[in-house]
PDB file of C-alpha atoms in Angstrom:
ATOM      1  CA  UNK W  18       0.000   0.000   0.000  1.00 45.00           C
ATOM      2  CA  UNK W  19       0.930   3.373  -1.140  1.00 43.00           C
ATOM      3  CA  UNK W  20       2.333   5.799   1.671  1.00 46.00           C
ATOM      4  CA  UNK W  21       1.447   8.960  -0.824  1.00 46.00           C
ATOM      5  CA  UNK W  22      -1.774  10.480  -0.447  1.00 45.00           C
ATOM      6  CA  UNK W  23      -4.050  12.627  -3.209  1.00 43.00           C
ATOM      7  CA  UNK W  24      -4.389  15.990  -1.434  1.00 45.00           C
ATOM      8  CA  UNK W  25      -7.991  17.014  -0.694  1.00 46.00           C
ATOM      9  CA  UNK W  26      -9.660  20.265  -1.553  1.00 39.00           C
ATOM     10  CA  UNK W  27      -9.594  20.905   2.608  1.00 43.00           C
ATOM     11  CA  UNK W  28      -5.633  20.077   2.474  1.00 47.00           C
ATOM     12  CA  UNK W  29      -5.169  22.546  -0.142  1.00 44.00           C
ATOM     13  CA  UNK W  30      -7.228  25.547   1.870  1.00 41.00           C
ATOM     14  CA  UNK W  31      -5.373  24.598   4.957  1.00 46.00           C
ATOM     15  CA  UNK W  32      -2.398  25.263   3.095  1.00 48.00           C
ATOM     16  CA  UNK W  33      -3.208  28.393   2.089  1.00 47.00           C
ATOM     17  CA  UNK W  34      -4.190  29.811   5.236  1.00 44.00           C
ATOM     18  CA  UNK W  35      -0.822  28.187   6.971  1.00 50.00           C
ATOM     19  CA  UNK W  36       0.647  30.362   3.804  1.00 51.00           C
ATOM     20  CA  UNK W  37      -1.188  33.173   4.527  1.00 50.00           C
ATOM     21  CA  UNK W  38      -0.190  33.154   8.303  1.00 47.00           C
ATOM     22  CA  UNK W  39       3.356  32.612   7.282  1.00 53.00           C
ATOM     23  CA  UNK W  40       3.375  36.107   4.852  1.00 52.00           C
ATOM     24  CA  UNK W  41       0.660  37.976   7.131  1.00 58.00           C
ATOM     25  CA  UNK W  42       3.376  40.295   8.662  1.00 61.00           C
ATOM     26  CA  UNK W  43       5.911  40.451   5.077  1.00 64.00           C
ATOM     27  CA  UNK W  44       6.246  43.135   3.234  1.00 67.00           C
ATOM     28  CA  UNK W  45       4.881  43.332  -0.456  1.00 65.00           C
ATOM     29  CA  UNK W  46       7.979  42.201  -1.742  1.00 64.00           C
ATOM     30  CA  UNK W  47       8.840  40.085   0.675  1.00 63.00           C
ATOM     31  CA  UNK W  48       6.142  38.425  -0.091  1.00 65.00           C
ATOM     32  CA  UNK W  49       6.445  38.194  -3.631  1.00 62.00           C
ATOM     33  CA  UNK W  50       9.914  37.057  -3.443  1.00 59.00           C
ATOM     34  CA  UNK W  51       8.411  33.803  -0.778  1.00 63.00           C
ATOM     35  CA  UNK W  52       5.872  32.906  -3.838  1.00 62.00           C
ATOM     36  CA  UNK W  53       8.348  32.913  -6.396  1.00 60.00           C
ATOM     37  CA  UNK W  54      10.658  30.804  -4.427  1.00 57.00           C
ATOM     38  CA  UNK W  55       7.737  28.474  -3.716  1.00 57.00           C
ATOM     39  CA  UNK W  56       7.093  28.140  -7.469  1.00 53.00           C
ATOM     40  CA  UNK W  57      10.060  27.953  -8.507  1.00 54.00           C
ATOM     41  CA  UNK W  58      10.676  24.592  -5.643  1.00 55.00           C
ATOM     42  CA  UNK W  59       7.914  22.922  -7.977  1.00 54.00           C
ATOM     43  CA  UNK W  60       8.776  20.152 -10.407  1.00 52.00           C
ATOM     44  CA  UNK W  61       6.904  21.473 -13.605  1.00 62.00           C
ATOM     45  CA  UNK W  62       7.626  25.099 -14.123  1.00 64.00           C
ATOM     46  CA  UNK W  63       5.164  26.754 -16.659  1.00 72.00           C
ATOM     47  CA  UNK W  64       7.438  28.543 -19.186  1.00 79.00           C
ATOM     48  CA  UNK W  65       5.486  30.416 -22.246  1.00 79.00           C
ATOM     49  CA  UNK W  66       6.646  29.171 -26.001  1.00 77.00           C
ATOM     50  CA  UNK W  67       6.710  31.935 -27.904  1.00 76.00           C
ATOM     51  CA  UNK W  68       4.605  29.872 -30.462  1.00 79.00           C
ATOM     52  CA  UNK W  69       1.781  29.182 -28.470  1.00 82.00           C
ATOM     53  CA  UNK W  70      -0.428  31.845 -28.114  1.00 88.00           C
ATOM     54  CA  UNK W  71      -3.835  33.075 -28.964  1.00 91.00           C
ATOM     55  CA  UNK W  72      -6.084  35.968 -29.222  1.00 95.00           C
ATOM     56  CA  UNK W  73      -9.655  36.984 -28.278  1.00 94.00           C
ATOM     57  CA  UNK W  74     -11.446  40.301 -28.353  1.00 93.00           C
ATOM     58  CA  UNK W  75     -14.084  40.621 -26.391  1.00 89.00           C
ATOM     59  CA  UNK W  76     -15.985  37.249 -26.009  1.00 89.00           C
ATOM     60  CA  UNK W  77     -15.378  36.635 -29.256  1.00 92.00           C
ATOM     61  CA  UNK W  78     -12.083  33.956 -30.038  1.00 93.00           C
ATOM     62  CA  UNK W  79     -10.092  34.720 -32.682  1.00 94.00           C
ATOM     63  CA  UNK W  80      -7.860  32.134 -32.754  1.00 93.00           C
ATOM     64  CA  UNK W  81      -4.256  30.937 -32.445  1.00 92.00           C
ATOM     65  CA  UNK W  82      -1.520  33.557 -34.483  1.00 92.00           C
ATOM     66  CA  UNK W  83       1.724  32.540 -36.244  1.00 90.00           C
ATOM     67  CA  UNK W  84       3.187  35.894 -35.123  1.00 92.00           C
ATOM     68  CA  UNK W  85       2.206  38.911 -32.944  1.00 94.00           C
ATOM     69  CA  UNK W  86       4.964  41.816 -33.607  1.00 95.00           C
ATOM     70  CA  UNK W  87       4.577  45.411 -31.575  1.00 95.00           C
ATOM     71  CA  UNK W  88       3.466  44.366 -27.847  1.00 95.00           C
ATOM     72  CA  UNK W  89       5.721  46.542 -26.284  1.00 95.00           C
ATOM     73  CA  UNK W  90       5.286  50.020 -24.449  1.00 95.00           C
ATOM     74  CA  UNK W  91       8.024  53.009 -24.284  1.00 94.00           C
ATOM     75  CA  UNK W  92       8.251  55.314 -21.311  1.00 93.00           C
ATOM     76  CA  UNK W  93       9.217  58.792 -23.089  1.00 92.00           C
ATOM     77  CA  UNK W  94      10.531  61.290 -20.532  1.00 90.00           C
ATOM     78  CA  UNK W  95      12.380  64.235 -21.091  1.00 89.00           C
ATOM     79  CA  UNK W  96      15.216  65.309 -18.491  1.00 84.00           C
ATOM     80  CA  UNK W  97      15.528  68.433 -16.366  1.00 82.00           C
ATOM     81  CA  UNK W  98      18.654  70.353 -15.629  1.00 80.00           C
ATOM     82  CA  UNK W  99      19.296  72.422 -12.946  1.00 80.00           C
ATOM     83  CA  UNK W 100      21.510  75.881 -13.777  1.00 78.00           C
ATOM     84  CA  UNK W 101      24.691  74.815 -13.309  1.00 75.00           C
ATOM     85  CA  UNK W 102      24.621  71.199 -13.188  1.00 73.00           C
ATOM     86  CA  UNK W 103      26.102  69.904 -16.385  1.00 72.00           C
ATOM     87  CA  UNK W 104      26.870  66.684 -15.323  1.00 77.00           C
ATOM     88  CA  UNK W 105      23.532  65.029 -14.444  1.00 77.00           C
ATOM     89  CA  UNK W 106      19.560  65.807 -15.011  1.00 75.00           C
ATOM     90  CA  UNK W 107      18.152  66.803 -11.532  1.00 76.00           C
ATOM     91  CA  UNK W 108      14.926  64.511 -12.633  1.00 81.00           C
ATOM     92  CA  UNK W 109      13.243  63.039 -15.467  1.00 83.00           C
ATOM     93  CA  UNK W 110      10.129  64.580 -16.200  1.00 87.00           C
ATOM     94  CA  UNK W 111       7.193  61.669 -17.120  1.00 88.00           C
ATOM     95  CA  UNK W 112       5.980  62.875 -21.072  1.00 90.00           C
ATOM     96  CA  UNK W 113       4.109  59.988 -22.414  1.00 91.00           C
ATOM     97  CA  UNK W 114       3.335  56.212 -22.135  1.00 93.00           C
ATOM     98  CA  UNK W 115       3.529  54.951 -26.441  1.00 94.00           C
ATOM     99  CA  UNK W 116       2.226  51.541 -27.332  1.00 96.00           C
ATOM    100  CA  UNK W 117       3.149  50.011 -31.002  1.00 96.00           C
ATOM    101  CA  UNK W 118       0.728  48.746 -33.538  1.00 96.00           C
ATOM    102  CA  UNK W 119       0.269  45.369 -32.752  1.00 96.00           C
ATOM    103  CA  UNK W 120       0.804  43.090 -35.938  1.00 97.00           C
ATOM    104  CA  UNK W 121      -0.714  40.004 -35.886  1.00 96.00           C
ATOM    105  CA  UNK W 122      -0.632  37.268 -38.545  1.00 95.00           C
ATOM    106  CA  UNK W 123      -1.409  33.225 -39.464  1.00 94.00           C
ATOM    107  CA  UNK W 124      -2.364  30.747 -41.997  1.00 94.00           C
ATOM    108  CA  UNK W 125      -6.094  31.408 -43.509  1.00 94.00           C
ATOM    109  CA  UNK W 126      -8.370  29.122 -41.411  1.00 93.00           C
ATOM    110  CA  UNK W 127     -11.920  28.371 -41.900  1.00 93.00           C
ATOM    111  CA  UNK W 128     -13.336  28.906 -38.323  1.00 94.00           C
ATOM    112  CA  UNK W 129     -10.696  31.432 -37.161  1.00 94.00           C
ATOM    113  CA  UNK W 130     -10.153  33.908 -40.309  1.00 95.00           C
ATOM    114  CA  UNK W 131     -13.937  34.127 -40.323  1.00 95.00           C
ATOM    115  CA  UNK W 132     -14.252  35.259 -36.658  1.00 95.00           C
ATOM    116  CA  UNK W 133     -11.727  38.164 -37.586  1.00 96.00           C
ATOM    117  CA  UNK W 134     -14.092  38.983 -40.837  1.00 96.00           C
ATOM    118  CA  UNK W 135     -17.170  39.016 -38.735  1.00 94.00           C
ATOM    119  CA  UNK W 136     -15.360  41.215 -35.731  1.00 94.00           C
ATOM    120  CA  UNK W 137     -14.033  43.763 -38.924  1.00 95.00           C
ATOM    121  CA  UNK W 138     -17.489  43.797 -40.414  1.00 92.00           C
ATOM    122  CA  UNK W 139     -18.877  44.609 -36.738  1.00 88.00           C
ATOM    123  CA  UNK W 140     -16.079  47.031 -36.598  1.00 87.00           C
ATOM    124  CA  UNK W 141     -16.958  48.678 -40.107  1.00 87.00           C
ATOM    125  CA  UNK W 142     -20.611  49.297 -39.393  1.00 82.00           C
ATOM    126  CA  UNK W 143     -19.762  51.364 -36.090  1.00 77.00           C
ATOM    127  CA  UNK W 144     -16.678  53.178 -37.826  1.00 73.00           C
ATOM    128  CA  UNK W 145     -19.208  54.009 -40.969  1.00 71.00           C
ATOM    129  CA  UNK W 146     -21.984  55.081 -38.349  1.00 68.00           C
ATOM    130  CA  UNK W 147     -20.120  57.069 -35.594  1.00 62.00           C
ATOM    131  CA  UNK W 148     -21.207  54.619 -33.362  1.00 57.00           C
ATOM    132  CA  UNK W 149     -22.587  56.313 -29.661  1.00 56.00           C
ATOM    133  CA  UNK W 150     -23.286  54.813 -26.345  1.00 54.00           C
ATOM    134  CA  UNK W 151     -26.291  54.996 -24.528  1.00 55.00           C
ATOM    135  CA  UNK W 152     -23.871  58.265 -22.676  1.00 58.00           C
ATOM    136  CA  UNK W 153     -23.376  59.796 -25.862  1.00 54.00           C
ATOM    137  CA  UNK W 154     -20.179  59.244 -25.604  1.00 60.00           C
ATOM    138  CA  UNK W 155     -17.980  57.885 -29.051  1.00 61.00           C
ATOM    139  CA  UNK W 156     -17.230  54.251 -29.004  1.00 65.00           C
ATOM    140  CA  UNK W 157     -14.325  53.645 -26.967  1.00 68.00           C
ATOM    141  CA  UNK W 158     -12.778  50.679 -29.062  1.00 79.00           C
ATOM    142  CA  UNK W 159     -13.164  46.990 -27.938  1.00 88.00           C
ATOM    143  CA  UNK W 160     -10.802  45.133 -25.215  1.00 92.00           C
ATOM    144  CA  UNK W 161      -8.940  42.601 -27.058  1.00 95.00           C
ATOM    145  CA  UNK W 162      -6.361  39.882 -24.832  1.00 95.00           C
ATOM    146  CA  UNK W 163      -3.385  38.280 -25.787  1.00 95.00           C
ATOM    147  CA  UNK W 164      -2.523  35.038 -24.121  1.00 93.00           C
ATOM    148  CA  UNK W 165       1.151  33.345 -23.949  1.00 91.00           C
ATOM    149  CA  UNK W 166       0.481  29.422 -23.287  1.00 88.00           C
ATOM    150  CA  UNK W 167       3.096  26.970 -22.074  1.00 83.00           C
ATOM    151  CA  UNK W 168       3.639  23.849 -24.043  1.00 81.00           C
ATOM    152  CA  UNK W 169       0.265  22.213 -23.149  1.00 81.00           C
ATOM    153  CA  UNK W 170      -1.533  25.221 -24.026  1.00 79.00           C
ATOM    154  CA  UNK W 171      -2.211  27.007 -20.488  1.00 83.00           C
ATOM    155  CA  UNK W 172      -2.042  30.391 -19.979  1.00 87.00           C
ATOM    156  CA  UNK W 173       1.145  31.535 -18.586  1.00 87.00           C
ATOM    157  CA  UNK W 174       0.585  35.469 -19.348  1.00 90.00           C
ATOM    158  CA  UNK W 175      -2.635  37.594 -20.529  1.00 93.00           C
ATOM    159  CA  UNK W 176      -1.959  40.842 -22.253  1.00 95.00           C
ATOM    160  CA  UNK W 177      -5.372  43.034 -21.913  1.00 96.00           C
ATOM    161  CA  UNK W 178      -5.376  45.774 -24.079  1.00 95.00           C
ATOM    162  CA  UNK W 179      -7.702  48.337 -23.883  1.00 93.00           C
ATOM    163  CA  UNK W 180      -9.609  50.561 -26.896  1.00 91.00           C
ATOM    164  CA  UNK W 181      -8.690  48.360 -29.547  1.00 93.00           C
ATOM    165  CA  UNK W 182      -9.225  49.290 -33.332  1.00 91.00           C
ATOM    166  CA  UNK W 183      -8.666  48.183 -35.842  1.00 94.00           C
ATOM    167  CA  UNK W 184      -6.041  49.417 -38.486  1.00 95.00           C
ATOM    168  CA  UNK W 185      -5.495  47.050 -41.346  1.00 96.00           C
ATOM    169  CA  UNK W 186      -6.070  44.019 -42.457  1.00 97.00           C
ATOM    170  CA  UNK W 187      -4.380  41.925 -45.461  1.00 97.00           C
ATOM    171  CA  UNK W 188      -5.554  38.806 -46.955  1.00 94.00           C
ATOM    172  CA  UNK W 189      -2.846  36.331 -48.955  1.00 91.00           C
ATOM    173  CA  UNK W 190      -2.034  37.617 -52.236  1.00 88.00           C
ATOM    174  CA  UNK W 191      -2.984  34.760 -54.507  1.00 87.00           C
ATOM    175  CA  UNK W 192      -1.034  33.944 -57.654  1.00 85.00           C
ATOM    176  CA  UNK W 193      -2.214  30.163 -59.596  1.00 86.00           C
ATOM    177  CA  UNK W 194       1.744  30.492 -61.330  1.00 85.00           C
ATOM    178  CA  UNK W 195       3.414  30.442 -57.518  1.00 79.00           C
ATOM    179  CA  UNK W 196       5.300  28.178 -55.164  1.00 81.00           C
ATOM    180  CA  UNK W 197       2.028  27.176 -53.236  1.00 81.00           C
ATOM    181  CA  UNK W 198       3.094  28.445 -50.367  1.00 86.00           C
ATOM    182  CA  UNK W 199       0.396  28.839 -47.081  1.00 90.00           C
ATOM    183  CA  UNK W 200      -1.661  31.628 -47.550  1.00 92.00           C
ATOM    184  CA  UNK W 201      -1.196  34.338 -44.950  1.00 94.00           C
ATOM    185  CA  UNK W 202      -3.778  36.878 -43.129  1.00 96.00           C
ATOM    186  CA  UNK W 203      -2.413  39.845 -41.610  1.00 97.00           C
ATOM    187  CA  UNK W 204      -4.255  41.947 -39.023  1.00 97.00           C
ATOM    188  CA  UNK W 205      -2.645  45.111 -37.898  1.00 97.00           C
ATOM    189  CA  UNK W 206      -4.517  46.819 -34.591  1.00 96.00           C
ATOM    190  CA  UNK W 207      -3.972  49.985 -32.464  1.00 94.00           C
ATOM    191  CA  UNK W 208      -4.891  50.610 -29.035  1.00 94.00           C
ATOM    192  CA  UNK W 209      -4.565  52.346 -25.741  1.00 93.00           C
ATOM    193  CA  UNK W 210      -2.465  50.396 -23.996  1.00 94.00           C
ATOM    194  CA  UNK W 211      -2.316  47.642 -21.245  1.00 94.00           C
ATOM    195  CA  UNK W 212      -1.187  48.768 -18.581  1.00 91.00           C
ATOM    196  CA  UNK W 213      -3.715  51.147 -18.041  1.00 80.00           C
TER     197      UNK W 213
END
């Protein structure tokens, strides 16, 4: 007879408070650093493949990508000098947060490319029509997320970015003489940010 037991949903909760009782008087970072030393202790750390990853904008999926290009955010700031200090800005004065144009693209796939076409159509009637909310306010754009999986497909990050529009999209250019190579769809998309 086995010696190893399967922990029970009460085994795990105990756990957690003991855990909880253990950080209650740890700083924030103190903290943080006692979780990732606990996850890192496990056998099977969850490390994203850059190849696995898909995208969904609103409640609507829109599939697994080849490539997303662009997720990145810059910081600008502009430094401040003091008379007389020549060596060194006294501080860095905070300009503006810039996100990239997110670049997304993939194979054509039934199911998948004609989730995008129905979100671009949706898109196209409210860009046509000045869409309003009920507040009169102008559409804000939709909240799109971008998920990172691991190599059995979970979710190791989430990217939510925030008044997403659309800004391009190009379909495979087509030629009967060519290599017959996959046909790619390209969807290029602006936004707010994620952070925010």
């Amino acid at each position: 007879m086995s010696d190893i037991s399967t922990p029970t949903f009460s085994d795990e909760i105990t756990a957690e408070v003991a855990s909880q009782k253990t950080h209650a008087g740890l700083s924030q970072v103190e903290r943080d650093h006692a979780e990732r030393d606990a996850y890192a202790g496990r056998k099977e750390v969850a490390l994203g493949i850059n190849a696995r990853f898909f995208v969904s904008v609103g409640n609507l999926s829109l599939g697994a990508w080849k490539s997303c290009k662009g997720l990145s955010v810059t910081f600008e700031s502009e430094p401040l000098y003091e008379g007389g200090n020549y060596e060194s800005p006294a501080a860095m004065l905070a300009k503006q947060l810039k996100y990239n144009t997110i670049t997304l693209q993939r194979a054509m796939h039934p199911v998948d490319s004609a989730a995008v076409q129905k979100w671009l159509k949706d898109r196209a009637r409210s860009w046509m029509h000045q869409w309003w909310d009920i507040n009169d306010q102008v559409w804000p754009g939709d909240t799109m997320a971008i998920t990172l999986g691991d190599s059995s497909m979970h979710a190791v990050a989430t990217w939510n970015l925030n008044g997403v529009y659309p800004s391009k999209w190009s379909g495979p250019e087509m030629d009967a003489m060519g290599s017959g190579a996959v046909a790619l769809e390209t969807l290029e998309l602006v936004h707010k940010g994620f952070l925010m």
